XYZ file of C-alpha atoms in Angstrom:
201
model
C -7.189 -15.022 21.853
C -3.685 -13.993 20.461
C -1.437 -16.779 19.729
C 1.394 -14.873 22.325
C -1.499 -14.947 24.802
C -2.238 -18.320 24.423
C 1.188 -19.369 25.030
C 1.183 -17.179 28.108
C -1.692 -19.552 29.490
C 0.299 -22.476 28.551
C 3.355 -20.802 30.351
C 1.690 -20.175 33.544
C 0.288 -23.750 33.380
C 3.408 -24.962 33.111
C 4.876 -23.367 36.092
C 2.031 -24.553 37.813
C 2.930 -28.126 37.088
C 6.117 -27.610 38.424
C 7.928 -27.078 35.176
C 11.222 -25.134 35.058
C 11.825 -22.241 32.449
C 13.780 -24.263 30.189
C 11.211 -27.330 29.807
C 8.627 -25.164 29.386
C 10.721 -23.107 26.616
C 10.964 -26.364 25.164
C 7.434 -27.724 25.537
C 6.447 -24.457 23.763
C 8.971 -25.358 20.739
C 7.340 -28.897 20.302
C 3.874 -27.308 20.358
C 4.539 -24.020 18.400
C 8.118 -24.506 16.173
C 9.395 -21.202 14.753
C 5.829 -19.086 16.188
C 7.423 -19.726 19.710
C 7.594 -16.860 21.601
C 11.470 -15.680 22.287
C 13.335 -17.915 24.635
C 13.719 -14.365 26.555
C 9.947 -13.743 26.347
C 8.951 -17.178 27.712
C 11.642 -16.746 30.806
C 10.434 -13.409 31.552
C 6.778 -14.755 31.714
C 7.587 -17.438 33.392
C 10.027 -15.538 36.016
C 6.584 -13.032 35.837
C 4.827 -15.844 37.795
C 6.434 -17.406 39.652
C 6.689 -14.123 41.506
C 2.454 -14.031 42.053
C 1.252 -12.853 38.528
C -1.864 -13.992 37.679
C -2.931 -12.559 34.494
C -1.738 -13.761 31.189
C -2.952 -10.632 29.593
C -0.331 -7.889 28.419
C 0.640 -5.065 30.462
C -0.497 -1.590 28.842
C 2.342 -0.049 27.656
C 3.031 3.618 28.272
C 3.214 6.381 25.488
C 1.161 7.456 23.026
C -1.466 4.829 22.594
C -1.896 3.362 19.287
C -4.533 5.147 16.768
C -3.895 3.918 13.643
C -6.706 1.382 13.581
C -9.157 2.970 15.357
C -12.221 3.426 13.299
C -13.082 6.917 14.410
C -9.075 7.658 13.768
C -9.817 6.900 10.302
C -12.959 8.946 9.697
C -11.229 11.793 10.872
C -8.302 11.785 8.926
C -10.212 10.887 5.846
C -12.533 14.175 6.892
C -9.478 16.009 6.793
C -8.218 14.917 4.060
C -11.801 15.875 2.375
C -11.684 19.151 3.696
C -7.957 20.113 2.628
C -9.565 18.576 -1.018
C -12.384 21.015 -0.357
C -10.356 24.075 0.337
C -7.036 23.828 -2.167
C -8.952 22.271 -4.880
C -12.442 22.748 -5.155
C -12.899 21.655 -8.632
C -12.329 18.111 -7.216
C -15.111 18.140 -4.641
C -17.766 18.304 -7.665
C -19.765 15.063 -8.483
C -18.931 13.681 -11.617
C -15.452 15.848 -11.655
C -13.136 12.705 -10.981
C -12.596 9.778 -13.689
C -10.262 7.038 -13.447
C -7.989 5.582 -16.043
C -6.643 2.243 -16.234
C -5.248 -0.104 -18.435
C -7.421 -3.137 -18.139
C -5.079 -5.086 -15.942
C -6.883 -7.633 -14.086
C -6.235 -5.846 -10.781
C -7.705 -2.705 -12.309
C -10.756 -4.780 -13.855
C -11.803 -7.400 -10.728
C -15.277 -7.434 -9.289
C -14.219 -5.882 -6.113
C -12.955 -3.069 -8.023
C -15.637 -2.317 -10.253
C -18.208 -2.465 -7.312
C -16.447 0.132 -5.609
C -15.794 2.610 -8.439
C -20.010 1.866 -9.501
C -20.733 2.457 -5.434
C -18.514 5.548 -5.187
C -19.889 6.732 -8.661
C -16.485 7.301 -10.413
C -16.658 7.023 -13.858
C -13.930 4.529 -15.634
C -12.484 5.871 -18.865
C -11.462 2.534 -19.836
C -7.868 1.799 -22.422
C -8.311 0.245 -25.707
C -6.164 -2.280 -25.891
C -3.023 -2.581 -28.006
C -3.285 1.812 -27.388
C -0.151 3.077 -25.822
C -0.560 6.257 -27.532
C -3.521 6.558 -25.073
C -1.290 5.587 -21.954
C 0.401 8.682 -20.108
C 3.511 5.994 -18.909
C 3.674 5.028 -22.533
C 3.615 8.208 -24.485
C 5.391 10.823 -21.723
C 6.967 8.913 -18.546
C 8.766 5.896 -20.172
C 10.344 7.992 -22.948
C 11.698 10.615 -21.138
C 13.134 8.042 -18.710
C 14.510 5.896 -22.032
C 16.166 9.100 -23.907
C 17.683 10.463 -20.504
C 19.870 6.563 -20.179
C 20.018 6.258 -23.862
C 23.494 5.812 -24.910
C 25.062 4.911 -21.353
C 26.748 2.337 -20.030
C 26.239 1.538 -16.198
C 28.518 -1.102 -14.046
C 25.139 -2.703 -12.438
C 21.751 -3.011 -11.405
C 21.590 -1.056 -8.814
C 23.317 1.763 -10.753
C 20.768 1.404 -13.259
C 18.110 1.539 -10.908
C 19.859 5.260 -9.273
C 19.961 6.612 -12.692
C 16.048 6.431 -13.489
C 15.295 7.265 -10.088
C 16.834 10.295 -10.269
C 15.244 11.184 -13.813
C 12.414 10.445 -12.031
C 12.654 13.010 -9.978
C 13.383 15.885 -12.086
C 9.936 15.386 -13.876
C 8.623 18.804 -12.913
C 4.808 19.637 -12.214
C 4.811 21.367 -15.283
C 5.720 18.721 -17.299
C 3.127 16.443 -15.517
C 0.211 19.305 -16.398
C 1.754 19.183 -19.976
C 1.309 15.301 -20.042
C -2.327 15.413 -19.286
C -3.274 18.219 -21.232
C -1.236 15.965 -24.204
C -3.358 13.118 -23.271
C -6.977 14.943 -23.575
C -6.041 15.999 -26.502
C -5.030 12.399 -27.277
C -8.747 11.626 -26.192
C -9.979 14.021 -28.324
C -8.423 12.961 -31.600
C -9.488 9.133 -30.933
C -12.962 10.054 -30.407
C -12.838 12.344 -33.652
C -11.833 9.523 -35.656
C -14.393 7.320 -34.332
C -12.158 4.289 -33.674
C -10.228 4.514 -37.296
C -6.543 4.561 -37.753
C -4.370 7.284 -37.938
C -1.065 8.645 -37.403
C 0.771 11.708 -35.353
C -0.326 13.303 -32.773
C-alpha cells in the first residue's frame, strides 16, 4: 500500500470518528510530518467522503495511460532500438563487434558491472593507468576545449560554463571519427612497444 493511500484510510477513518477536516489535517501532520499529504489533498478526501465515497483507492485518471514502466513497453522499444541498430549499422549487430573502454573508475570496475559486461559478452579494453595518451577525453576532447578558452578572461561561472558548452558543440562528427581512428592507432603503437616507453604519437 502507497503511503498517499494509507493516509486516505486514515482520512476516511477519521471522518468516521467524527473528526473535522482540519483535526484530521492535523492528526495526519503528527503521524506523517513533511510526507503529509497537501492540506488541499486531505480536505478534498475528506470532503470526498463525507459525500458517500467509499474507496480509498485513486480514481483512474483520463489520457494517455502511463507506459513507461511497463515491462512489455520496454521490450519493445529496446526491439526497436535493435532493429534501427540492425538496419543503419549493421556492423554493430555482429558478436564480438562492440568493446568497451573505461578508465578503471570504481563505477566502471564494480562487480555489478563486470557481471553484466561477462553476461552480455562485451569485451573490456581496459586503461593502463597513469595513460592519458590512451584516453580519447585526455588526448582530443579536453584540449580542444582548453586551447578554444585559452587566453580569455570570463566575468563568472556560469559564463565559463556557456563558453565550453558551446565548444562543445561545434565538435563535428568528423572530428569525433578522427579521434577514434587517432586512438586505434594509439592502441596500436602501445601494443607494438610491448608496454615500453616512448614518445610522440
Amino acid at each position: 500500500m502507497s503511503e498517499n493511500t494509507e493516509q486516505r484510510v486514515y482520512i476516511k477513518f477519521c471522518y468516521k470518528l467524527g473528526k473535522t477536516a482540519t483535526e484530521t489535517y492535523q492528526m495526519l501532520m503528527l503521524a506523517y510530518g513533511v510526507e503529509t499529504m497537501s492540506r488541499a489533498r486531505v480536505f478534498e478526501w475528506f470532503k470526498r467522503f463525507k459525500k458517500g465515497r467509499t474507496t480509498v483507492e485513486s480514481d483512474e485518471r483520463e489520457g494517455r495511460p502511463s507506459t513507461s514502466r511497463n515491462e512489455e513497453m520496454i521490450q519493445k522499444i529496446r526491439t526497436a532500438i535493435r532493429d534501427a541498430v540492425r538496419r543503419k549499422r549493421p556492423e554493430f549487430n555482429e558478436s564480438g563487434s562492440w568493446k568497451l573502454h573505461h578508465d578503471n573508475t570504481p563505477a566502471h570496475s564494480a562487480h555489478v558491472v563486470q557481471q553484466f559486461l561477462a553476461k552480455h559478452g562485451i569485451p573490456v579494453v581496459s586503461q593502463p593507468p597513469y595513460s592519458p595518451d590512451l584516453a580519447p577525453c585526455d588526448f582530443f576532447l579536453f584540449p580542444k576545449i582548453k586551447m578554444a578558452l585559452k587566453s580569455k578572461r570570463f566575468q563568472d561561472v556560469d559564463e565559463i560554463k556557456q563558453n565550453a558548452t558551446e565548444q562543445l558543440r561545434r565538435v563535428s562528427k568528423n572530428d569525433f571519427h578522427r579521434c577514434f581512428q587517432k586512438w586505434q592507432e594509439r592502441w596500436r603503437t602501445c601494443m607494438d612497444s610491448e608496454g615500453a616507453y616512448f614518445e610522440g604519437d
